[in-house]
Amino acid sequence: MISQELELNIVLIGWVIPILLGLVLLVIKTPETQSHIYYQKGKLTCAIAFLLFGVEILSQWVMRVLEVGDPILSVSVYLLVFYLATLLFAMGYCTMISPGSVDRRQQVIAAVVLLAFVTILVINYFLPNRLWQVRGLLLCCVFLFIITCSGIYSCVVVYRKAINNLRTYYSDVVENMIRWMPGVGAGILVFLLSAPFVCWLPRWVGVYQVALGIIMIIYTFICIINFSSSYKSLAAALNDGEDGSDAQEISAMNDAGDEEGDMNVQRSSFSDSLIEVMQEKEARWRARGGYRTKGVTIEQAAREIGTNRSYLSKYLNEVRQMTFYEWVAQMRIQEAQSLMLADRNMPIEQIASEVGFTSQSTFSSTFKKQVGISPNAWRNQQL
């Protein structure tokens, strides 16, 4: 049991926090990029769910303060709000991690079921017999329980699919960001599955549920905000290959004469957004001079770039049309050429060492294989 004052304070916090967090989600800006469109939609959907939670708890707080209210009406509003919150959280969650999982047909079905649920609640409220009203609410509780289980099941299916996609796109950032999903899912599971039954229990049980809901909502809010920091990479990894129409021939990343010397991107099974993400990761690694590390391995490069060996290998093979060692050698030779042009007196052995080769002979053979002539012959041609 808890005191009445503590009960009012908990319920007060219970409606203030979700409304404030919902408003923050509504107004907070997200990057205006193609890859963030679905995150924006999911974020707004969850924001509305937060506001609904807050409004429903606000109504409880007002009735407790004024000590008024029809129990049948109170429970009806309670059930309706939790149906909407379940629906919105499930849709927002699925939209963020798998945009294609919520289509127009599912939205229409959800709207029809919602209309039916509202109709049942309204009819039940105007029944003349109080006993039949209670029975009707019990049936609505069962209905809400089934809907909640269905929504959670859909989220689990989407989550498992996301995890399978991420198996070929491992990175510390992705792993850390994906961890929030089971935590939020567990919180929503406990909170929403208990909702239909709490309204039949003593009031102090509902207060404890509100306290649990506050924790769940704050945690969910933090996770949604953190999720946005790596959403571009996550969206590309989670949804790569889901839509075959996205796999199309991409134009060259740079002109043929670009001093960076990047190759034209070829047709591959990678989506446009994922190619863009990998290009950005590749450019950052190149700018840091990761290819200059003597004896660099594909595992080391993948870890520094932010992916794994198999995924980097697939990207190089399909998009760059080369192996890992050809890719590294190309960057080293390009820098060696720049050094030879910048300082025509720099010894070949020093150049080879600075760009990452372990010996002059290896450098010379690699240079000749890529350019067609030896380093000295190429340098002489530039005079």
Tab-separated table of N, CA, C and O in Angstrom, residues 106-194:
chain	number	residue	atom	x	y	z
A	106	GLN	N	-1.625	-3.275	-44.103
A	106	GLN	CA	-1.588	-3.436	-42.657
A	106	GLN	C	-2.131	-2.204	-41.948
A	106	GLN	O	-2.789	-2.319	-40.903
A	107	GLN	N	-1.873	-1.040	-42.494
A	107	GLN	CA	-2.398	0.183	-41.895
A	107	GLN	C	-3.915	0.223	-41.968
A	107	GLN	O	-4.585	0.640	-41.010
A	108	VAL	N	-4.468	-0.224	-43.093
A	108	VAL	CA	-5.922	-0.254	-43.246
A	108	VAL	C	-6.539	-1.246	-42.266
A	108	VAL	O	-7.562	-0.953	-41.616
A	109	ILE	N	-5.922	-2.411	-42.132
A	109	ILE	CA	-6.433	-3.421	-41.196
A	109	ILE	C	-6.417	-2.874	-39.772
A	109	ILE	O	-7.384	-3.028	-39.009
A	110	ALA	N	-5.316	-2.208	-39.398
A	110	ALA	CA	-5.211	-1.637	-38.051
A	110	ALA	C	-6.290	-0.583	-37.823
A	110	ALA	O	-6.888	-0.523	-36.736
A	111	ALA	N	-6.562	0.233	-38.843
A	111	ALA	CA	-7.587	1.278	-38.712
A	111	ALA	C	-8.972	0.665	-38.566
A	111	ALA	O	-9.793	1.143	-37.761
A	112	VAL	N	-9.258	-0.390	-39.319
A	112	VAL	CA	-10.565	-1.053	-39.241
A	112	VAL	C	-10.759	-1.681	-37.859
A	112	VAL	O	-11.830	-1.565	-37.239
A	113	VAL	N	-9.711	-2.351	-37.374
A	113	VAL	CA	-9.799	-2.972	-36.047
A	113	VAL	C	-9.977	-1.913	-34.971
A	113	VAL	O	-10.741	-2.081	-34.013
A	114	LEU	N	-9.284	-0.782	-35.125
A	114	LEU	CA	-9.430	0.316	-34.163
A	114	LEU	C	-10.862	0.835	-34.151
A	114	LEU	O	-11.451	1.051	-33.079
A	115	LEU	N	-11.438	1.028	-35.336
A	115	LEU	CA	-12.814	1.501	-35.423
A	115	LEU	C	-13.769	0.525	-34.757
A	115	LEU	O	-14.698	0.927	-34.032
A	116	ALA	N	-13.534	-0.775	-34.979
A	116	ALA	CA	-14.381	-1.789	-34.357
A	116	ALA	C	-14.242	-1.756	-32.836
A	116	ALA	O	-15.246	-1.867	-32.098
A	117	PHE	N	-13.022	-1.565	-32.363
A	117	PHE	CA	-12.767	-1.519	-30.928
A	117	PHE	C	-13.470	-0.318	-30.290
A	117	PHE	O	-14.105	-0.433	-29.229
A	118	VAL	N	-13.373	0.843	-30.943
A	118	VAL	CA	-14.035	2.047	-30.432
A	118	VAL	C	-15.545	1.855	-30.409
A	118	VAL	O	-16.228	2.227	-29.444
A	119	THR	N	-16.073	1.258	-31.480
A	119	THR	CA	-17.520	1.017	-31.562
A	119	THR	C	-18.003	0.123	-30.420
A	119	THR	O	-19.033	0.394	-29.779
A	120	ILE	N	-17.248	-0.930	-30.146
A	120	ILE	CA	-17.610	-1.850	-29.058
A	120	ILE	C	-17.592	-1.130	-27.718
A	120	ILE	O	-18.508	-1.292	-26.887
A	121	LEU	N	-16.568	-0.303	-27.487
A	121	LEU	CA	-16.475	0.424	-26.218
A	121	LEU	C	-17.638	1.401	-26.045
A	121	LEU	O	-18.206	1.530	-24.950
A	122	VAL	N	-17.995	2.090	-27.135
A	122	VAL	CA	-19.091	3.062	-27.060
A	122	VAL	C	-20.415	2.351	-26.779
A	122	VAL	O	-21.196	2.773	-25.907
A	123	ILE	N	-20.676	1.291	-27.531
A	123	ILE	CA	-21.924	0.535	-27.327
A	123	ILE	C	-21.976	-0.015	-25.902
A	123	ILE	O	-23.006	0.038	-25.224
A	124	ASN	N	-20.840	-0.548	-25.455
A	124	ASN	CA	-20.789	-1.136	-24.113
A	124	ASN	C	-21.078	-0.095	-23.041
A	124	ASN	O	-21.764	-0.382	-22.039
A	125	TYR	N	-20.585	1.127	-23.243
A	125	TYR	CA	-20.771	2.169	-22.238
A	125	TYR	C	-22.235	2.546	-22.067
A	125	TYR	O	-22.682	2.903	-20.968
A	126	PHE	N	-22.996	2.450	-23.145
A	126	PHE	CA	-24.409	2.856	-23.091
A	126	PHE	C	-25.365	1.687	-22.799
A	126	PHE	O	-26.581	1.852	-22.871
A	127	LEU	N	-24.803	0.522	-22.489
A	127	LEU	CA	-25.660	-0.588	-22.085
A	127	LEU	C	-26.345	-0.250	-20.759
A	127	LEU	O	-25.718	0.305	-19.847
A	128	PRO	N	-27.614	-0.555	-20.631
A	128	PRO	CA	-28.345	-0.176	-19.408
A	128	PRO	C	-27.959	-0.997	-18.191
A	128	PRO	O	-28.082	-0.539	-17.058
A	129	ASN	N	-27.502	-2.216	-18.431
A	129	ASN	CA	-27.193	-3.119	-17.325
A	129	ASN	C	-25.709	-3.007	-16.958
A	129	ASN	O	-24.838	-3.199	-17.789
A	130	ARG	N	-25.441	-2.697	-15.663
A	130	ARG	CA	-24.055	-2.520	-15.211
A	130	ARG	C	-23.254	-3.807	-15.329
A	130	ARG	O	-22.072	-3.790	-15.665
A	131	LEU	N	-23.897	-4.935	-15.074
A	131	LEU	CA	-23.210	-6.216	-15.163
A	131	LEU	C	-22.752	-6.494	-16.584
A	131	LEU	O	-21.631	-6.969	-16.811
A	132	TRP	N	-23.627	-6.171	-17.545
A	132	TRP	CA	-23.242	-6.376	-18.941
A	132	TRP	C	-22.115	-5.425	-19.352
A	132	TRP	O	-21.272	-5.761	-20.188
A	133	GLN	N	-22.087	-4.244	-18.768
A	133	GLN	CA	-20.986	-3.317	-19.047
A	133	GLN	C	-19.653	-3.899	-18.565
A	133	GLN	O	-18.635	-3.824	-19.274
A	134	VAL	N	-19.678	-4.476	-17.382
A	134	VAL	CA	-18.451	-5.085	-16.842
A	134	VAL	C	-18.014	-6.257	-17.706
A	134	VAL	O	-16.819	-6.417	-18.021
A	135	ARG	N	-18.981	-7.082	-18.113
A	135	ARG	CA	-18.655	-8.217	-18.982
A	135	ARG	C	-18.080	-7.734	-20.321
A	135	ARG	O	-17.139	-8.320	-20.869
A	136	GLY	N	-18.658	-6.664	-20.840
A	136	GLY	CA	-18.161	-6.113	-22.104
A	136	GLY	C	-16.729	-5.618	-21.988
A	136	GLY	O	-15.903	-5.818	-22.892
A	137	LEU	N	-16.429	-4.987	-20.859
A	137	LEU	CA	-15.059	-4.515	-20.641
A	137	LEU	C	-14.084	-5.681	-20.506
A	137	LEU	O	-12.933	-5.608	-20.968
A	138	LEU	N	-14.535	-6.752	-19.861
A	138	LEU	CA	-13.683	-7.937	-19.751
A	138	LEU	C	-13.364	-8.502	-21.138
A	138	LEU	O	-12.222	-8.894	-21.427
A	139	LEU	N	-14.375	-8.544	-22.010
A	139	LEU	CA	-14.133	-9.009	-23.379
A	139	LEU	C	-13.167	-8.069	-24.106
A	139	LEU	O	-12.302	-8.524	-24.877
A	140	CYS	N	-13.293	-6.768	-23.859
A	140	CYS	CA	-12.381	-5.800	-24.479
A	140	CYS	C	-10.952	-6.000	-23.968
A	140	CYS	O	-9.982	-5.820	-24.712
A	141	CYS	N	-10.832	-6.367	-22.696
A	141	CYS	CA	-9.504	-6.648	-22.145
A	141	CYS	C	-8.863	-7.841	-22.856
A	141	CYS	O	-7.673	-7.832	-23.176
A	142	VAL	N	-9.674	-8.873	-23.068
A	142	VAL	CA	-9.169	-10.049	-23.794
A	142	VAL	C	-8.768	-9.652	-25.215
A	142	VAL	O	-7.724	-10.063	-25.724
A	143	PHE	N	-9.604	-8.843	-25.842
A	143	PHE	CA	-9.312	-8.364	-27.195
A	143	PHE	C	-8.005	-7.589	-27.211
A	143	PHE	O	-7.155	-7.776	-28.087
A	144	LEU	N	-7.835	-6.688	-26.233
A	144	LEU	CA	-6.618	-5.882	-26.172
A	144	LEU	C	-5.399	-6.758	-25.934
A	144	LEU	O	-4.325	-6.530	-26.506
A	145	PHE	N	-5.546	-7.776	-25.107
A	145	PHE	CA	-4.437	-8.695	-24.836
A	145	PHE	C	-4.000	-9.395	-26.121
A	145	PHE	O	-2.805	-9.525	-26.406
A	146	ILE	N	-4.971	-9.845	-26.918
A	146	ILE	CA	-4.657	-10.515	-28.181
A	146	ILE	C	-3.960	-9.558	-29.152
A	146	ILE	O	-2.969	-9.913	-29.807
A	147	ILE	N	-4.470	-8.323	-29.232
A	147	ILE	CA	-3.868	-7.323	-30.113
A	147	ILE	C	-2.433	-7.017	-29.692
A	147	ILE	O	-1.526	-6.904	-30.514
A	148	THR	N	-2.224	-6.891	-28.378
A	148	THR	CA	-0.888	-6.609	-27.866
A	148	THR	C	0.075	-7.737	-28.209
A	148	THR	O	1.199	-7.496	-28.654
A	149	CYS	N	-0.366	-8.972	-27.994
A	149	CYS	CA	0.475	-10.124	-28.334
A	149	CYS	C	0.796	-10.150	-29.826
A	149	CYS	O	1.928	-10.451	-30.227
A	150	SER	N	-0.187	-9.800	-30.641
A	150	SER	CA	0.023	-9.766	-32.088
A	150	SER	C	1.056	-8.710	-32.462
A	150	SER	O	1.943	-8.951	-33.286
A	151	GLY	N	0.937	-7.518	-31.843
A	151	GLY	CA	1.891	-6.457	-32.129
A	151	GLY	C	3.295	-6.814	-31.697
A	151	GLY	O	4.271	-6.558	-32.415
A	152	ILE	N	3.420	-7.424	-30.523
A	152	ILE	CA	4.737	-7.837	-30.031
A	152	ILE	C	5.328	-8.923	-30.921
A	152	ILE	O	6.526	-8.921	-31.214
A	153	TYR	N	4.483	-9.846	-31.371
A	153	TYR	CA	4.965	-10.900	-32.273
A	153	TYR	C	5.506	-10.297	-33.573
A	153	TYR	O	6.568	-10.715	-34.063
A	154	SER	N	4.803	-9.303	-34.100
A	154	SER	CA	5.271	-8.644	-35.326
A	154	SER	C	6.623	-7.990	-35.107
A	154	SER	O	7.511	-8.068	-35.968
A	155	CYS	N	6.789	-7.369	-33.956
A	155	CYS	CA	8.071	-6.725	-33.645
A	155	CYS	C	9.185	-7.759	-33.523
A	155	CYS	O	10.319	-7.520	-33.964
A	156	VAL	N	8.881	-8.901	-32.922
A	156	VAL	CA	9.886	-9.959	-32.777
A	156	VAL	C	10.317	-10.480	-34.144
A	156	VAL	O	11.510	-10.704	-34.399
A	157	VAL	N	9.356	-10.661	-35.049
A	157	VAL	CA	9.671	-11.134	-36.405
A	157	VAL	C	10.587	-10.136	-37.115
A	157	VAL	O	11.591	-10.513	-37.726
A	158	VAL	N	10.234	-8.864	-37.012
A	158	VAL	CA	11.049	-7.826	-37.652
A	158	VAL	C	12.438	-7.777	-37.024
A	158	VAL	O	13.444	-7.629	-37.712
A	159	TYR	N	12.494	-7.911	-35.709
A	159	TYR	CA	13.775	-7.866	-35.003
A	159	TYR	C	14.678	-9.022	-35.440
A	159	TYR	O	15.869	-8.838	-35.682
A	160	ARG	N	14.112	-10.217	-35.531
A	160	ARG	CA	14.918	-11.369	-35.950
A	160	ARG	C	15.442	-11.186	-37.370
A	160	ARG	O	16.586	-11.539	-37.680
A	161	LYS	N	14.620	-10.624	-38.216
A	161	LYS	CA	15.046	-10.364	-39.583
A	161	LYS	C	16.180	-9.345	-39.593
A	161	LYS	O	17.146	-9.475	-40.349
A	162	ALA	N	16.064	-8.331	-38.735
A	162	ALA	CA	17.117	-7.315	-38.649
A	162	ALA	C	18.425	-7.932	-38.186
A	162	ALA	O	19.497	-7.634	-38.724
A	163	ILE	N	18.351	-8.799	-37.183
A	163	ILE	CA	19.563	-9.441	-36.670
A	163	ILE	C	20.219	-10.288	-37.753
A	163	ILE	O	21.441	-10.302	-37.903
A	164	ASN	N	19.412	-11.003	-38.537
A	164	ASN	CA	19.968	-11.811	-39.623
A	164	ASN	C	20.687	-10.941	-40.647
A	164	ASN	O	21.750	-11.303	-41.163
A	165	ASN	N	20.109	-9.781	-40.950
A	165	ASN	CA	20.771	-8.874	-41.888
A	165	ASN	C	22.081	-8.337	-41.325
A	165	ASN	O	23.060	-8.149	-42.055
A	166	LEU	N	22.104	-8.105	-40.029
A	166	LEU	CA	23.296	-7.521	-39.413
A	166	LEU	C	24.431	-8.521	-39.258
A	166	LEU	O	25.554	-8.145	-38.964
A	167	ARG	N	24.154	-9.790	-39.439
A	167	ARG	CA	25.224	-10.785	-39.320
A	167	ARG	C	26.307	-10.584	-40.365
A	167	ARG	O	27.443	-11.005	-40.188
A	168	THR	N	25.960	-9.956	-41.472
A	168	THR	CA	26.958	-9.688	-42.505
A	168	THR	C	27.426	-8.244	-42.466
A	168	THR	O	28.108	-7.786	-43.370
A	169	TYR	N	27.057	-7.531	-41.417
A	169	TYR	CA	27.450	-6.124	-41.319
A	169	TYR	C	27.771	-5.789	-39.866
A	169	TYR	O	27.207	-4.911	-39.268
A	170	TYR	N	28.697	-6.537	-39.313
A	170	TYR	CA	29.005	-6.330	-37.893
A	170	TYR	C	29.873	-5.093	-37.715
A	170	TYR	O	30.821	-4.856	-38.449
A	171	SER	N	29.563	-4.309	-36.723
A	171	SER	CA	30.439	-3.244	-36.252
A	171	SER	C	30.048	-2.947	-34.818
A	171	SER	O	28.940	-3.244	-34.392
A	172	ASP	N	30.973	-2.376	-34.063
A	172	ASP	CA	30.683	-2.088	-32.660
A	172	ASP	C	29.506	-1.130	-32.531
A	172	ASP	O	28.659	-1.274	-31.659
A	173	VAL	N	29.458	-0.119	-33.405
A	173	VAL	CA	28.378	0.856	-33.346
A	173	VAL	C	27.033	0.188	-33.596
A	173	VAL	O	26.070	0.388	-32.873
A	174	VAL	N	26.989	-0.628	-34.636
A	174	VAL	CA	25.742	-1.309	-34.973
A	174	VAL	C	25.314	-2.235	-33.845
A	174	VAL	O	24.151	-2.271	-33.457
A	175	GLU	N	26.272	-2.969	-33.293
A	175	GLU	CA	25.928	-3.898	-32.216
A	175	GLU	C	25.378	-3.155	-31.004
A	175	GLU	O	24.368	-3.552	-30.419
A	176	ASN	N	26.014	-2.060	-30.631
A	176	ASN	CA	25.563	-1.306	-29.464
A	176	ASN	C	24.177	-0.718	-29.682
A	176	ASN	O	23.343	-0.695	-28.779
A	177	MET	N	23.919	-0.222	-30.902
A	177	MET	CA	22.641	0.404	-31.164
A	177	MET	C	21.507	-0.618	-31.253
A	177	MET	O	20.369	-0.330	-30.930
A	178	ILE	N	21.830	-1.827	-31.687
A	178	ILE	CA	20.790	-2.833	-31.845
A	178	ILE	C	20.389	-3.427	-30.495
A	178	ILE	O	19.336	-4.038	-30.345
A	179	ARG	N	21.229	-3.239	-29.470
A	179	ARG	CA	20.950	-3.825	-28.160
A	179	ARG	C	19.739	-3.209	-27.480
A	179	ARG	O	19.132	-3.819	-26.605
A	180	TRP	N	19.395	-1.977	-27.847
A	180	TRP	CA	18.271	-1.316	-27.173
A	180	TRP	C	16.941	-1.991	-27.478
A	180	TRP	O	16.006	-1.924	-26.688
A	181	MET	N	16.887	-2.674	-28.616
A	181	MET	CA	15.598	-3.220	-29.045
A	181	MET	C	15.030	-4.260	-28.079
A	181	MET	O	13.859	-4.173	-27.698
A	182	PRO	N	15.817	-5.269	-27.657
A	182	PRO	CA	15.236	-6.230	-26.707
A	182	PRO	C	14.834	-5.586	-25.386
A	182	PRO	O	13.830	-5.962	-24.778
A	183	GLY	N	15.627	-4.595	-24.929
A	183	GLY	CA	15.299	-3.926	-23.665
A	183	GLY	C	13.984	-3.197	-23.732
A	183	GLY	O	13.136	-3.327	-22.844
A	184	VAL	N	13.807	-2.420	-24.791
A	184	VAL	CA	12.542	-1.705	-24.972
A	184	VAL	C	11.401	-2.698	-25.174
A	184	VAL	O	10.309	-2.536	-24.634
A	185	GLY	N	11.669	-3.726	-25.960
A	185	GLY	CA	10.636	-4.729	-26.208
A	185	GLY	C	10.170	-5.403	-24.933
A	185	GLY	O	8.971	-5.615	-24.729
A	186	ALA	N	11.123	-5.716	-24.042
A	186	ALA	CA	10.763	-6.356	-22.774
A	186	ALA	C	9.934	-5.411	-21.913
A	186	ALA	O	8.953	-5.822	-21.276
A	187	GLY	N	10.326	-4.124	-21.899
A	187	GLY	CA	9.576	-3.145	-21.117
A	187	GLY	C	8.155	-2.984	-21.617
A	187	GLY	O	7.196	-2.977	-20.833
A	188	ILE	N	8.020	-2.854	-22.926
A	188	ILE	CA	6.690	-2.718	-23.517
A	188	ILE	C	5.874	-3.989	-23.294
A	188	ILE	O	4.662	-3.935	-23.047
A	189	LEU	N	6.546	-5.136	-23.373
A	189	LEU	CA	5.863	-6.412	-23.164
A	189	LEU	C	5.209	-6.460	-21.785
A	189	LEU	O	4.016	-6.729	-21.646
A	190	VAL	N	5.991	-6.163	-20.752
A	190	VAL	CA	5.463	-6.207	-19.389
A	190	VAL	C	4.394	-5.135	-19.178
A	190	VAL	O	3.333	-5.393	-18.596
A	191	PHE	N	4.676	-3.939	-19.681
A	191	PHE	CA	3.787	-2.803	-19.451
A	191	PHE	C	2.437	-2.986	-20.140
A	191	PHE	O	1.378	-2.801	-19.545
A	192	LEU	N	2.483	-3.365	-21.424
A	192	LEU	CA	1.249	-3.445	-22.197
A	192	LEU	C	0.441	-4.710	-21.909
A	192	LEU	O	-0.789	-4.671	-21.886
A	193	LEU	N	1.125	-5.821	-21.696
A	193	LEU	CA	0.382	-7.053	-21.411
A	193	LEU	C	-0.334	-6.977	-20.072
A	193	LEU	O	-1.377	-7.605	-19.871
A	194	SER	N	0.213	-6.202	-19.159
A	194	SER	CA	-0.435	-6.070	-17.845
A	194	SER	C	-1.565	-5.048	-17.850
A	194	SER	O	-2.427	-5.065	-16.960
